[in-house]
mmCIF file with all atom_site columns, C-alpha atoms and ligand atoms in Angstrom:
data_model
loop_
_atom_site.group_PDB
_atom_site.id
_atom_site.type_symbol
_atom_site.label_atom_id
_atom_site.label_alt_id
_atom_site.label_comp_id
_atom_site.label_asym_id
_atom_site.label_entity_id
_atom_site.label_seq_id
_atom_site.pdbx_PDB_ins_code
_atom_site.Cartn_x
_atom_site.Cartn_y
_atom_site.Cartn_z
_atom_site.occupancy
_atom_site.B_iso_or_equiv
_atom_site.pdbx_formal_charge
_atom_site.auth_seq_id
_atom_site.auth_comp_id
_atom_site.auth_asym_id
_atom_site.auth_atom_id
_atom_site.pdbx_PDB_model_num
ATOM   1   C  CA  . UNK A 1 1   ? 11.025  11.476  -14.568 1.00 83.00 ? 206 UNK A CA  1
ATOM   2   C  CA  . UNK A 1 2   ? 14.552  11.864  -13.059 1.00 83.00 ? 207 UNK A CA  1
ATOM   3   C  CA  . UNK A 1 3   ? 17.140  9.239   -13.694 1.00 93.00 ? 208 UNK A CA  1
ATOM   4   C  CA  . UNK A 1 4   ? 18.367  6.835   -11.253 1.00 96.00 ? 209 UNK A CA  1
ATOM   5   C  CA  . UNK A 1 5   ? 19.752  8.524   -8.030  1.00 97.00 ? 210 UNK A CA  1
ATOM   6   C  CA  . UNK A 1 6   ? 23.265  6.955   -7.061  1.00 97.00 ? 211 UNK A CA  1
ATOM   7   C  CA  . UNK A 1 7   ? 22.989  4.809   -3.514  1.00 98.00 ? 212 UNK A CA  1
ATOM   8   C  CA  . UNK A 1 8   ? 24.750  7.256   -1.437  1.00 98.00 ? 213 UNK A CA  1
ATOM   9   C  CA  . UNK A 1 9   ? 21.960  9.629   -1.848  1.00 98.00 ? 214 UNK A CA  1
ATOM   10  C  CA  . UNK A 1 10  ? 19.438  7.015   -1.823  1.00 98.00 ? 215 UNK A CA  1
ATOM   11  C  CA  . UNK A 1 11  ? 20.796  5.321   1.496   1.00 98.00 ? 216 UNK A CA  1
ATOM   12  C  CA  . UNK A 1 12  ? 20.671  9.797   2.921   1.00 98.00 ? 217 UNK A CA  1
ATOM   13  C  CA  . UNK A 1 13  ? 17.175  10.130  2.059   1.00 98.00 ? 218 UNK A CA  1
ATOM   14  C  CA  . UNK A 1 14  ? 16.169  6.995   3.787   1.00 98.00 ? 219 UNK A CA  1
ATOM   15  C  CA  . UNK A 1 15  ? 18.639  7.501   6.770   1.00 98.00 ? 220 UNK A CA  1
ATOM   16  C  CA  . UNK A 1 16  ? 16.117  10.739  7.374   1.00 98.00 ? 221 UNK A CA  1
ATOM   17  C  CA  . UNK A 1 17  ? 12.715  8.982   6.855   1.00 98.00 ? 222 UNK A CA  1
ATOM   18  C  CA  . UNK A 1 18  ? 13.713  6.589   9.222   1.00 98.00 ? 223 UNK A CA  1
ATOM   19  C  CA  . UNK A 1 19  ? 14.938  9.453   11.374  1.00 98.00 ? 224 UNK A CA  1
ATOM   20  C  CA  . UNK A 1 20  ? 11.479  11.031  11.463  1.00 97.00 ? 225 UNK A CA  1
ATOM   21  C  CA  . UNK A 1 21  ? 9.394   8.036   11.586  1.00 96.00 ? 226 UNK A CA  1
ATOM   22  C  CA  . UNK A 1 22  ? 11.461  4.702   12.762  1.00 96.00 ? 227 UNK A CA  1
ATOM   23  C  CA  . UNK A 1 23  ? 8.256   2.256   12.470  1.00 94.00 ? 228 UNK A CA  1
ATOM   24  C  CA  . UNK A 1 24  ? 5.934   4.323   9.929   1.00 93.00 ? 229 UNK A CA  1
ATOM   25  C  CA  . UNK A 1 25  ? 2.360   2.006   9.950   1.00 87.00 ? 230 UNK A CA  1
ATOM   26  C  CA  . UNK A 1 26  ? -0.168  1.525   7.055   1.00 86.00 ? 231 UNK A CA  1
ATOM   27  C  CA  . UNK A 1 27  ? -3.182  3.376   7.802   1.00 88.00 ? 232 UNK A CA  1
ATOM   28  C  CA  . UNK A 1 28  ? -5.816  0.869   6.723   1.00 94.00 ? 233 UNK A CA  1
ATOM   29  C  CA  . UNK A 1 29  ? -7.542  -0.605  9.957   1.00 97.00 ? 234 UNK A CA  1
ATOM   30  C  CA  . UNK A 1 30  ? -7.351  -4.377  10.614  1.00 97.00 ? 235 UNK A CA  1
ATOM   31  C  CA  . UNK A 1 31  ? -7.605  -6.758  12.755  1.00 96.00 ? 236 UNK A CA  1
ATOM   32  C  CA  . UNK A 1 32  ? -5.794  -10.025 11.165  1.00 97.00 ? 237 UNK A CA  1
ATOM   33  C  CA  . UNK A 1 33  ? -4.868  -11.521 7.719   1.00 97.00 ? 238 UNK A CA  1
ATOM   34  C  CA  . UNK A 1 34  ? -8.133  -11.553 6.566   1.00 98.00 ? 239 UNK A CA  1
ATOM   35  C  CA  . UNK A 1 35  ? -9.764  -8.253  7.416   1.00 98.00 ? 240 UNK A CA  1
ATOM   36  C  CA  . UNK A 1 36  ? -6.140  -6.969  5.845   1.00 97.00 ? 241 UNK A CA  1
ATOM   37  C  CA  . UNK A 1 37  ? -7.033  -8.216  2.680   1.00 97.00 ? 242 UNK A CA  1
ATOM   38  C  CA  . UNK A 1 38  ? -10.686 -7.153  2.443   1.00 98.00 ? 243 UNK A CA  1
ATOM   39  C  CA  . UNK A 1 39  ? -9.736  -3.651  3.888   1.00 97.00 ? 244 UNK A CA  1
ATOM   40  C  CA  . UNK A 1 40  ? -6.889  -3.346  0.600   1.00 95.00 ? 245 UNK A CA  1
ATOM   41  C  CA  . UNK A 1 41  ? -9.232  -4.893  -1.818  1.00 95.00 ? 246 UNK A CA  1
ATOM   42  C  CA  . UNK A 1 42  ? -11.862 -2.288  -0.280  1.00 96.00 ? 247 UNK A CA  1
ATOM   43  C  CA  . UNK A 1 43  ? -9.599  0.270   -0.698  1.00 93.00 ? 248 UNK A CA  1
ATOM   44  C  CA  . UNK A 1 44  ? -8.894  0.675   -4.539  1.00 88.00 ? 249 UNK A CA  1
ATOM   45  C  CA  . UNK A 1 45  ? -9.908  3.956   -5.471  1.00 86.00 ? 250 UNK A CA  1
ATOM   46  C  CA  . UNK A 1 46  ? -11.059 4.993   -2.280  1.00 91.00 ? 251 UNK A CA  1
ATOM   47  C  CA  . UNK A 1 47  ? -9.125  6.651   0.232   1.00 90.00 ? 252 UNK A CA  1
ATOM   48  C  CA  . UNK A 1 48  ? -8.471  4.871   3.816   1.00 92.00 ? 253 UNK A CA  1
ATOM   49  C  CA  . UNK A 1 49  ? -10.233 7.041   6.038   1.00 94.00 ? 254 UNK A CA  1
ATOM   50  C  CA  . UNK A 1 50  ? -13.122 6.602   3.888   1.00 96.00 ? 255 UNK A CA  1
ATOM   51  C  CA  . UNK A 1 51  ? -12.346 2.410   4.368   1.00 97.00 ? 256 UNK A CA  1
ATOM   52  C  CA  . UNK A 1 52  ? -11.731 2.187   7.948   1.00 97.00 ? 257 UNK A CA  1
ATOM   53  C  CA  . UNK A 1 53  ? -14.787 4.312   8.500   1.00 97.00 ? 258 UNK A CA  1
ATOM   54  C  CA  . UNK A 1 54  ? -17.030 0.972   6.325   1.00 97.00 ? 259 UNK A CA  1
ATOM   55  C  CA  . UNK A 1 55  ? -15.126 -1.475  7.637   1.00 97.00 ? 260 UNK A CA  1
ATOM   56  C  CA  . UNK A 1 56  ? -15.101 -0.509  11.782  1.00 97.00 ? 261 UNK A CA  1
ATOM   57  C  CA  . UNK A 1 57  ? -18.452 -2.043  12.035  1.00 97.00 ? 262 UNK A CA  1
ATOM   58  C  CA  . UNK A 1 58  ? -18.234 -4.765  9.172   1.00 98.00 ? 263 UNK A CA  1
ATOM   59  C  CA  . UNK A 1 59  ? -15.115 -6.400  11.167  1.00 98.00 ? 264 UNK A CA  1
ATOM   60  C  CA  . UNK A 1 60  ? -16.773 -6.402  14.264  1.00 98.00 ? 265 UNK A CA  1
ATOM   61  C  CA  . UNK A 1 61  ? -19.247 -8.459  12.593  1.00 98.00 ? 266 UNK A CA  1
ATOM   62  C  CA  . UNK A 1 62  ? -17.038 -10.432 10.416  1.00 98.00 ? 267 UNK A CA  1
ATOM   63  C  CA  . UNK A 1 63  ? -13.613 -10.935 10.937  1.00 98.00 ? 268 UNK A CA  1
ATOM   64  C  CA  . UNK A 1 64  ? -13.126 -14.519 9.394   1.00 98.00 ? 269 UNK A CA  1
ATOM   65  C  CA  . UNK A 1 65  ? -14.425 -15.985 5.871   1.00 98.00 ? 270 UNK A CA  1
ATOM   66  C  CA  . UNK A 1 66  ? -16.552 -17.759 7.302   1.00 98.00 ? 271 UNK A CA  1
ATOM   67  C  CA  . UNK A 1 67  ? -18.632 -14.976 8.933   1.00 98.00 ? 272 UNK A CA  1
ATOM   68  C  CA  . UNK A 1 68  ? -18.643 -12.902 6.221   1.00 98.00 ? 273 UNK A CA  1
ATOM   69  C  CA  . UNK A 1 69  ? -20.469 -15.739 4.426   1.00 98.00 ? 274 UNK A CA  1
ATOM   70  C  CA  . UNK A 1 70  ? -22.812 -16.126 7.141   1.00 98.00 ? 275 UNK A CA  1
ATOM   71  C  CA  . UNK A 1 71  ? -23.639 -12.267 6.469   1.00 98.00 ? 276 UNK A CA  1
ATOM   72  C  CA  . UNK A 1 72  ? -24.066 -12.455 3.194   1.00 98.00 ? 277 UNK A CA  1
ATOM   73  C  CA  . UNK A 1 73  ? -23.380 -10.266 0.195   1.00 98.00 ? 278 UNK A CA  1
ATOM   74  C  CA  . UNK A 1 74  ? -26.747 -8.050  0.825   1.00 98.00 ? 279 UNK A CA  1
ATOM   75  C  CA  . UNK A 1 75  ? -25.091 -7.248  4.785   1.00 98.00 ? 280 UNK A CA  1
ATOM   76  C  CA  . UNK A 1 76  ? -21.775 -6.637  3.535   1.00 98.00 ? 281 UNK A CA  1
ATOM   77  C  CA  . UNK A 1 77  ? -23.000 -4.582  1.136   1.00 98.00 ? 282 UNK A CA  1
ATOM   78  C  CA  . UNK A 1 78  ? -25.020 -2.455  3.726   1.00 97.00 ? 283 UNK A CA  1
ATOM   79  C  CA  . UNK A 1 79  ? -21.489 -1.942  5.501   1.00 97.00 ? 284 UNK A CA  1
ATOM   80  C  CA  . UNK A 1 80  ? -19.673 -0.704  2.624   1.00 97.00 ? 285 UNK A CA  1
ATOM   81  C  CA  . UNK A 1 81  ? -21.839 1.164   0.452   1.00 96.00 ? 286 UNK A CA  1
ATOM   82  C  CA  . UNK A 1 82  ? -20.293 4.520   0.875   1.00 96.00 ? 287 UNK A CA  1
ATOM   83  C  CA  . UNK A 1 83  ? -17.132 2.827   -0.855  1.00 96.00 ? 288 UNK A CA  1
ATOM   84  C  CA  . UNK A 1 84  ? -16.899 3.319   -4.404  1.00 92.00 ? 289 UNK A CA  1
ATOM   85  C  CA  . UNK A 1 85  ? -17.321 0.091   -6.937  1.00 95.00 ? 290 UNK A CA  1
ATOM   86  C  CA  . UNK A 1 86  ? -19.324 -0.998  -4.222  1.00 96.00 ? 291 UNK A CA  1
ATOM   87  C  CA  . UNK A 1 87  ? -21.259 -3.660  -5.500  1.00 96.00 ? 292 UNK A CA  1
ATOM   88  C  CA  . UNK A 1 88  ? -18.336 -4.926  -7.389  1.00 97.00 ? 293 UNK A CA  1
ATOM   89  C  CA  . UNK A 1 89  ? -16.083 -5.210  -4.609  1.00 97.00 ? 294 UNK A CA  1
ATOM   90  C  CA  . UNK A 1 90  ? -18.756 -6.944  -2.535  1.00 98.00 ? 295 UNK A CA  1
ATOM   91  C  CA  . UNK A 1 91  ? -18.820 -9.651  -4.796  1.00 98.00 ? 296 UNK A CA  1
ATOM   92  C  CA  . UNK A 1 92  ? -15.280 -10.131 -4.919  1.00 98.00 ? 297 UNK A CA  1
ATOM   93  C  CA  . UNK A 1 93  ? -14.856 -10.564 -1.258  1.00 98.00 ? 298 UNK A CA  1
ATOM   94  C  CA  . UNK A 1 94  ? -18.066 -12.832 -0.410  1.00 98.00 ? 299 UNK A CA  1
ATOM   95  C  CA  . UNK A 1 95  ? -16.032 -15.118 -3.600  1.00 98.00 ? 300 UNK A CA  1
ATOM   96  C  CA  . UNK A 1 96  ? -12.520 -15.105 -1.691  1.00 98.00 ? 301 UNK A CA  1
ATOM   97  C  CA  . UNK A 1 97  ? -14.392 -15.862 1.085   1.00 98.00 ? 302 UNK A CA  1
ATOM   98  C  CA  . UNK A 1 98  ? -15.607 -19.050 -0.418  1.00 98.00 ? 303 UNK A CA  1
ATOM   99  C  CA  . UNK A 1 99  ? -12.570 -19.731 -2.039  1.00 98.00 ? 304 UNK A CA  1
ATOM   100 C  CA  . UNK A 1 100 ? -10.553 -19.387 1.596   1.00 98.00 ? 305 UNK A CA  1
ATOM   101 C  CA  . UNK A 1 101 ? -13.147 -21.644 3.256   1.00 98.00 ? 306 UNK A CA  1
ATOM   102 C  CA  . UNK A 1 102 ? -13.116 -24.488 0.580   1.00 98.00 ? 307 UNK A CA  1
ATOM   103 C  CA  . UNK A 1 103 ? -9.661  -24.293 -0.397  1.00 98.00 ? 308 UNK A CA  1
ATOM   104 C  CA  . UNK A 1 104 ? -7.151  -22.813 2.228   1.00 98.00 ? 309 UNK A CA  1
ATOM   105 C  CA  . UNK A 1 105 ? -9.408  -24.038 5.605   1.00 98.00 ? 310 UNK A CA  1
ATOM   106 C  CA  . UNK A 1 106 ? -10.333 -20.010 6.507   1.00 98.00 ? 311 UNK A CA  1
ATOM   107 C  CA  . UNK A 1 107 ? -6.772  -19.072 6.355   1.00 97.00 ? 312 UNK A CA  1
ATOM   108 C  CA  . UNK A 1 108 ? -5.130  -16.709 4.168   1.00 98.00 ? 313 UNK A CA  1
ATOM   109 C  CA  . UNK A 1 109 ? -2.075  -18.049 2.200   1.00 97.00 ? 314 UNK A CA  1
ATOM   110 C  CA  . UNK A 1 110 ? 0.803   -16.180 2.152   1.00 95.00 ? 315 UNK A CA  1
ATOM   111 C  CA  . UNK A 1 111 ? 2.426   -16.691 -1.071  1.00 97.00 ? 316 UNK A CA  1
ATOM   112 C  CA  . UNK A 1 112 ? 2.058   -14.136 -3.695  1.00 96.00 ? 317 UNK A CA  1
ATOM   113 C  CA  . UNK A 1 113 ? 0.656   -16.108 -6.332  1.00 97.00 ? 318 UNK A CA  1
ATOM   114 C  CA  . UNK A 1 114 ? -2.384  -17.939 -4.385  1.00 98.00 ? 319 UNK A CA  1
ATOM   115 C  CA  . UNK A 1 115 ? -3.100  -14.196 -3.173  1.00 98.00 ? 320 UNK A CA  1
ATOM   116 C  CA  . UNK A 1 116 ? -3.346  -12.792 -6.517  1.00 97.00 ? 321 UNK A CA  1
ATOM   117 C  CA  . UNK A 1 117 ? -5.362  -15.528 -7.603  1.00 97.00 ? 322 UNK A CA  1
ATOM   118 C  CA  . UNK A 1 118 ? -8.357  -14.678 -5.235  1.00 97.00 ? 323 UNK A CA  1
ATOM   119 C  CA  . UNK A 1 119 ? -10.718 -12.492 -7.108  1.00 96.00 ? 324 UNK A CA  1
ATOM   120 C  CA  . UNK A 1 120 ? -10.367 -9.014  -6.277  1.00 93.00 ? 325 UNK A CA  1
ATOM   121 C  CA  . UNK A 1 121 ? -6.563  -8.738  -5.592  1.00 96.00 ? 326 UNK A CA  1
ATOM   122 C  CA  . UNK A 1 122 ? -3.757  -8.259  -7.811  1.00 94.00 ? 327 UNK A CA  1
ATOM   123 C  CA  . UNK A 1 123 ? -0.125  -7.639  -7.698  1.00 94.00 ? 328 UNK A CA  1
ATOM   124 C  CA  . UNK A 1 124 ? -0.398  -4.586  -5.505  1.00 92.00 ? 329 UNK A CA  1
ATOM   125 C  CA  . UNK A 1 125 ? -3.100  -5.834  -2.973  1.00 93.00 ? 330 UNK A CA  1
ATOM   126 C  CA  . UNK A 1 126 ? -0.827  -9.145  -2.610  1.00 96.00 ? 331 UNK A CA  1
ATOM   127 C  CA  . UNK A 1 127 ? 1.969   -7.324  -1.737  1.00 95.00 ? 332 UNK A CA  1
ATOM   128 C  CA  . UNK A 1 128 ? 0.470   -5.215  0.704   1.00 94.00 ? 333 UNK A CA  1
ATOM   129 C  CA  . UNK A 1 129 ? -0.497  -8.091  2.887   1.00 95.00 ? 334 UNK A CA  1
ATOM   130 C  CA  . UNK A 1 130 ? 3.108   -9.632  2.310   1.00 96.00 ? 335 UNK A CA  1
ATOM   131 C  CA  . UNK A 1 131 ? 4.853   -6.521  4.101   1.00 93.00 ? 336 UNK A CA  1
ATOM   132 C  CA  . UNK A 1 132 ? 2.053   -5.453  6.358   1.00 92.00 ? 337 UNK A CA  1
ATOM   133 C  CA  . UNK A 1 133 ? 1.065   -8.805  7.546   1.00 95.00 ? 338 UNK A CA  1
ATOM   134 C  CA  . UNK A 1 134 ? 4.254   -11.354 6.832   1.00 94.00 ? 339 UNK A CA  1
ATOM   135 C  CA  . UNK A 1 135 ? 6.556   -8.854  7.071   1.00 91.00 ? 340 UNK A CA  1
ATOM   136 C  CA  . UNK A 1 136 ? 7.865   -9.558  3.637   1.00 93.00 ? 341 UNK A CA  1
ATOM   137 C  CA  . UNK A 1 137 ? 10.149  -6.585  1.931   1.00 92.00 ? 342 UNK A CA  1
ATOM   138 C  CA  . UNK A 1 138 ? 7.411   -6.428  -1.180  1.00 93.00 ? 343 UNK A CA  1
ATOM   139 C  CA  . UNK A 1 139 ? 6.943   -3.204  -2.797  1.00 93.00 ? 344 UNK A CA  1
ATOM   140 C  CA  . UNK A 1 140 ? 3.195   -2.296  -3.569  1.00 93.00 ? 345 UNK A CA  1
ATOM   141 C  CA  . UNK A 1 141 ? 3.349   0.582   -5.873  1.00 94.00 ? 346 UNK A CA  1
ATOM   142 C  CA  . UNK A 1 142 ? 0.727   2.350   -5.684  1.00 91.00 ? 347 UNK A CA  1
ATOM   143 C  CA  . UNK A 1 143 ? 0.126   5.887   -7.351  1.00 93.00 ? 348 UNK A CA  1
ATOM   144 C  CA  . UNK A 1 144 ? 1.567   8.259   -4.358  1.00 94.00 ? 349 UNK A CA  1
ATOM   145 C  CA  . UNK A 1 145 ? 5.105   5.553   -4.938  1.00 96.00 ? 350 UNK A CA  1
ATOM   146 C  CA  . UNK A 1 146 ? 4.637   5.932   -8.866  1.00 97.00 ? 351 UNK A CA  1
ATOM   147 C  CA  . UNK A 1 147 ? 4.660   9.615   -8.598  1.00 97.00 ? 352 UNK A CA  1
ATOM   148 C  CA  . UNK A 1 148 ? 7.813   9.733   -5.660  1.00 98.00 ? 353 UNK A CA  1
ATOM   149 C  CA  . UNK A 1 149 ? 9.392   7.550   -7.585  1.00 98.00 ? 354 UNK A CA  1
ATOM   150 C  CA  . UNK A 1 150 ? 9.403   9.291   -11.055 1.00 97.00 ? 355 UNK A CA  1
ATOM   151 C  CA  . UNK A 1 151 ? 10.167  12.662  -9.744  1.00 97.00 ? 356 UNK A CA  1
ATOM   152 C  CA  . UNK A 1 152 ? 12.968  12.198  -7.028  1.00 97.00 ? 357 UNK A CA  1
ATOM   153 C  CA  . UNK A 1 153 ? 14.961  9.744   -8.869  1.00 97.00 ? 358 UNK A CA  1
ATOM   154 C  CA  . UNK A 1 154 ? 14.920  7.140   -5.985  1.00 98.00 ? 359 UNK A CA  1
ATOM   155 C  CA  . UNK A 1 155 ? 13.088  4.098   -8.062  1.00 97.00 ? 360 UNK A CA  1
ATOM   156 C  CA  . UNK A 1 156 ? 11.895  5.907   -11.756 1.00 97.00 ? 361 UNK A CA  1
ATOM   157 C  CA  . UNK A 1 157 ? 10.058  3.497   -13.741 1.00 97.00 ? 362 UNK A CA  1
ATOM   158 C  CA  . UNK A 1 158 ? 7.319   3.617   -17.133 1.00 97.00 ? 363 UNK A CA  1
ATOM   159 C  CA  . UNK A 1 159 ? 5.176   1.659   -14.808 1.00 97.00 ? 364 UNK A CA  1
ATOM   160 C  CA  . UNK A 1 160 ? 4.191   0.145   -11.832 1.00 95.00 ? 365 UNK A CA  1
ATOM   161 C  CA  . UNK A 1 161 ? 6.623   -3.105  -12.495 1.00 96.00 ? 366 UNK A CA  1
ATOM   162 C  CA  . UNK A 1 162 ? 9.446   -1.466  -13.593 1.00 97.00 ? 367 UNK A CA  1
ATOM   163 C  CA  . UNK A 1 163 ? 8.865   0.661   -9.886  1.00 97.00 ? 368 UNK A CA  1
ATOM   164 C  CA  . UNK A 1 164 ? 8.587   -2.282  -7.615  1.00 96.00 ? 369 UNK A CA  1
ATOM   165 C  CA  . UNK A 1 165 ? 11.805  -3.286  -9.345  1.00 97.00 ? 370 UNK A CA  1
ATOM   166 C  CA  . UNK A 1 166 ? 13.464  -0.472  -9.065  1.00 97.00 ? 371 UNK A CA  1
ATOM   167 C  CA  . UNK A 1 167 ? 12.838  -0.218  -5.204  1.00 97.00 ? 372 UNK A CA  1
ATOM   168 C  CA  . UNK A 1 168 ? 13.921  -3.853  -4.977  1.00 96.00 ? 373 UNK A CA  1
ATOM   169 C  CA  . UNK A 1 169 ? 17.271  -3.182  -6.891  1.00 97.00 ? 374 UNK A CA  1
ATOM   170 C  CA  . UNK A 1 170 ? 18.117  0.519   -5.335  1.00 97.00 ? 375 UNK A CA  1
ATOM   171 C  CA  . UNK A 1 171 ? 16.967  0.746   -1.812  1.00 97.00 ? 376 UNK A CA  1
ATOM   172 C  CA  . UNK A 1 172 ? 19.124  -0.483  0.489   1.00 97.00 ? 377 UNK A CA  1
ATOM   173 C  CA  . UNK A 1 173 ? 18.515  -4.054  2.622   1.00 96.00 ? 378 UNK A CA  1
ATOM   174 C  CA  . UNK A 1 174 ? 18.069  -2.326  6.048   1.00 96.00 ? 379 UNK A CA  1
ATOM   175 C  CA  . UNK A 1 175 ? 15.206  -0.217  4.506   1.00 97.00 ? 380 UNK A CA  1
ATOM   176 C  CA  . UNK A 1 176 ? 13.485  -2.459  2.416   1.00 95.00 ? 381 UNK A CA  1
ATOM   177 C  CA  . UNK A 1 177 ? 10.922  -3.706  4.695   1.00 92.00 ? 382 UNK A CA  1
ATOM   178 C  CA  . UNK A 1 178 ? 9.548   -0.065  5.887   1.00 94.00 ? 383 UNK A CA  1
ATOM   179 C  CA  . UNK A 1 179 ? 10.452  1.052   2.305   1.00 95.00 ? 384 UNK A CA  1
ATOM   180 C  CA  . UNK A 1 180 ? 6.358   1.246   0.980   1.00 92.00 ? 385 UNK A CA  1
ATOM   181 C  CA  . UNK A 1 181 ? 5.300   3.441   3.721   1.00 92.00 ? 386 UNK A CA  1
ATOM   182 C  CA  . UNK A 1 182 ? 7.696   5.683   4.224   1.00 96.00 ? 387 UNK A CA  1
ATOM   183 C  CA  . UNK A 1 183 ? 7.458   6.048   0.129   1.00 96.00 ? 388 UNK A CA  1
ATOM   184 C  CA  . UNK A 1 184 ? 3.409   6.620   1.059   1.00 93.00 ? 389 UNK A CA  1
ATOM   185 C  CA  . UNK A 1 185 ? 3.177   8.726   3.358   1.00 94.00 ? 390 UNK A CA  1
ATOM   186 C  CA  . UNK A 1 186 ? 5.700   11.129  1.815   1.00 97.00 ? 391 UNK A CA  1
ATOM   187 C  CA  . UNK A 1 187 ? 3.921   10.945  -1.690  1.00 97.00 ? 392 UNK A CA  1
ATOM   188 C  CA  . UNK A 1 188 ? 0.625   11.403  0.907   1.00 93.00 ? 393 UNK A CA  1
ATOM   189 C  CA  . UNK A 1 189 ? 1.184   14.292  2.795   1.00 95.00 ? 394 UNK A CA  1
ATOM   190 C  CA  . UNK A 1 190 ? 4.421   16.191  1.618   1.00 98.00 ? 395 UNK A CA  1
ATOM   191 C  CA  . UNK A 1 191 ? 4.968   14.944  -2.116  1.00 98.00 ? 396 UNK A CA  1
ATOM   192 C  CA  . UNK A 1 192 ? 1.703   15.382  -3.149  1.00 97.00 ? 397 UNK A CA  1
ATOM   193 C  CA  . UNK A 1 193 ? -0.052  14.893  -6.747  1.00 96.00 ? 398 UNK A CA  1
ATOM   194 C  CA  . UNK A 1 194 ? -0.477  19.155  -6.850  1.00 94.00 ? 399 UNK A CA  1
ATOM   195 C  CA  . UNK A 1 195 ? 1.696   21.945  -5.113  1.00 95.00 ? 400 UNK A CA  1
ATOM   196 C  CA  . UNK A 1 196 ? 4.271   19.263  -3.316  1.00 97.00 ? 401 UNK A CA  1
ATOM   197 C  CA  . UNK A 1 197 ? 5.240   20.668  -0.055  1.00 98.00 ? 402 UNK A CA  1
ATOM   198 C  CA  . UNK A 1 198 ? 9.047   21.443  -1.290  1.00 98.00 ? 403 UNK A CA  1
ATOM   199 C  CA  . UNK A 1 199 ? 9.810   24.443  1.061   1.00 97.00 ? 404 UNK A CA  1
ATOM   200 C  CA  . UNK A 1 200 ? 9.747   22.002  4.060   1.00 97.00 ? 405 UNK A CA  1
ATOM   201 C  CA  . UNK A 1 201 ? 10.358  18.736  2.254   1.00 98.00 ? 406 UNK A CA  1
ATOM   202 C  CA  . UNK A 1 202 ? 13.356  16.697  4.531   1.00 97.00 ? 407 UNK A CA  1
ATOM   203 C  CA  . UNK A 1 203 ? 14.914  15.057  1.142   1.00 98.00 ? 408 UNK A CA  1
ATOM   204 C  CA  . UNK A 1 204 ? 14.749  19.120  -0.827  1.00 97.00 ? 409 UNK A CA  1
ATOM   205 C  CA  . UNK A 1 205 ? 18.382  18.992  -0.987  1.00 97.00 ? 410 UNK A CA  1
ATOM   206 C  CA  . UNK A 1 206 ? 18.329  15.882  -2.506  1.00 97.00 ? 411 UNK A CA  1
ATOM   207 C  CA  . UNK A 1 207 ? 15.763  15.526  -4.769  1.00 97.00 ? 412 UNK A CA  1
ATOM   208 C  CA  . UNK A 1 208 ? 16.790  16.464  -8.279  1.00 96.00 ? 413 UNK A CA  1
ATOM   209 C  CA  . UNK A 1 209 ? 13.213  16.975  -9.515  1.00 96.00 ? 414 UNK A CA  1
ATOM   210 C  CA  . UNK A 1 210 ? 13.306  20.274  -11.594 1.00 95.00 ? 415 UNK A CA  1
ATOM   211 C  CA  . UNK A 1 211 ? 9.722   21.655  -10.819 1.00 93.00 ? 416 UNK A CA  1
ATOM   212 C  CA  . UNK A 1 212 ? 9.693   21.720  -7.598  1.00 95.00 ? 417 UNK A CA  1
ATOM   213 C  CA  . UNK A 1 213 ? 7.332   23.873  -5.799  1.00 95.00 ? 418 UNK A CA  1
ATOM   214 C  CA  . UNK A 1 214 ? 9.798   26.866  -3.769  1.00 92.00 ? 419 UNK A CA  1
HETATM 215 S  S1  . SF4 B 2 .   ? 11.778  18.007  -2.932  1.00 85.31 ? 601 SF4 B S1  1
HETATM 216 FE FE1 . SF4 B 2 .   ? 8.665   18.537  -3.691  1.00 85.31 ? 601 SF4 B FE1 1
HETATM 217 S  S2  . SF4 B 2 .   ? 9.014   17.406  -5.262  1.00 85.31 ? 601 SF4 B S2  1
HETATM 218 FE FE2 . SF4 B 2 .   ? 11.437  16.737  -4.397  1.00 85.31 ? 601 SF4 B FE2 1
HETATM 219 S  S3  . SF4 B 2 .   ? 10.459  15.066  -2.884  1.00 85.31 ? 601 SF4 B S3  1
HETATM 220 FE FE3 . SF4 B 2 .   ? 10.495  16.967  -1.978  1.00 85.31 ? 601 SF4 B FE3 1
HETATM 221 S  S4  . SF4 B 2 .   ? 8.298   17.973  -2.266  1.00 85.31 ? 601 SF4 B S4  1
HETATM 222 FE FE4 . SF4 B 2 .   ? 8.852   16.134  -4.066  1.00 85.31 ? 601 SF4 B FE4 1
#
């Protein structure tokens, strides 16, 4: 774990991320808050590309909780059986759709606690929805952000909650909204788990990681 970078280094890093990609976007396809919740819930231990492939057909027929209930668990399972853990995920999607219809008038609630009370929705999923749909500076820490945060010292921490707190505490306010996507994209395409692309990394001179791949 690298030690926490100082304010000036973090500001310089995010200025470079912003210059390279001013409006970073998540890669999970969705058409409304509900389909975003479903897509994120389906994405645990699966790739965004794999989820998108399955949800294109699914969301064409079921883009609301009521339509999902009408489709039924077998119809849902047919669409998502290429995704890992699909049986458990299908059960959760049906249960959360039922709760949304019965308790929230078919709408998706937008507090972290209410989102986390839904089956299959953890803190990370709730933060993705709050950030991507509601524009709240909520920081969903996935495996990429955890790795990048600790290697670079942008937001080091021994567990995901510590990394989430470090992002909130150390990343300047003007970068908070997009921090999640910049860090994910950096981890996914440059600061990869094995063989990070340090030679072409745009923050190489600011990164203190001792085992750079040069
Ligand atoms: S220099 Fe290497 S280790 Fe540091 S952020 Fe870039 S890719 Fe990651």
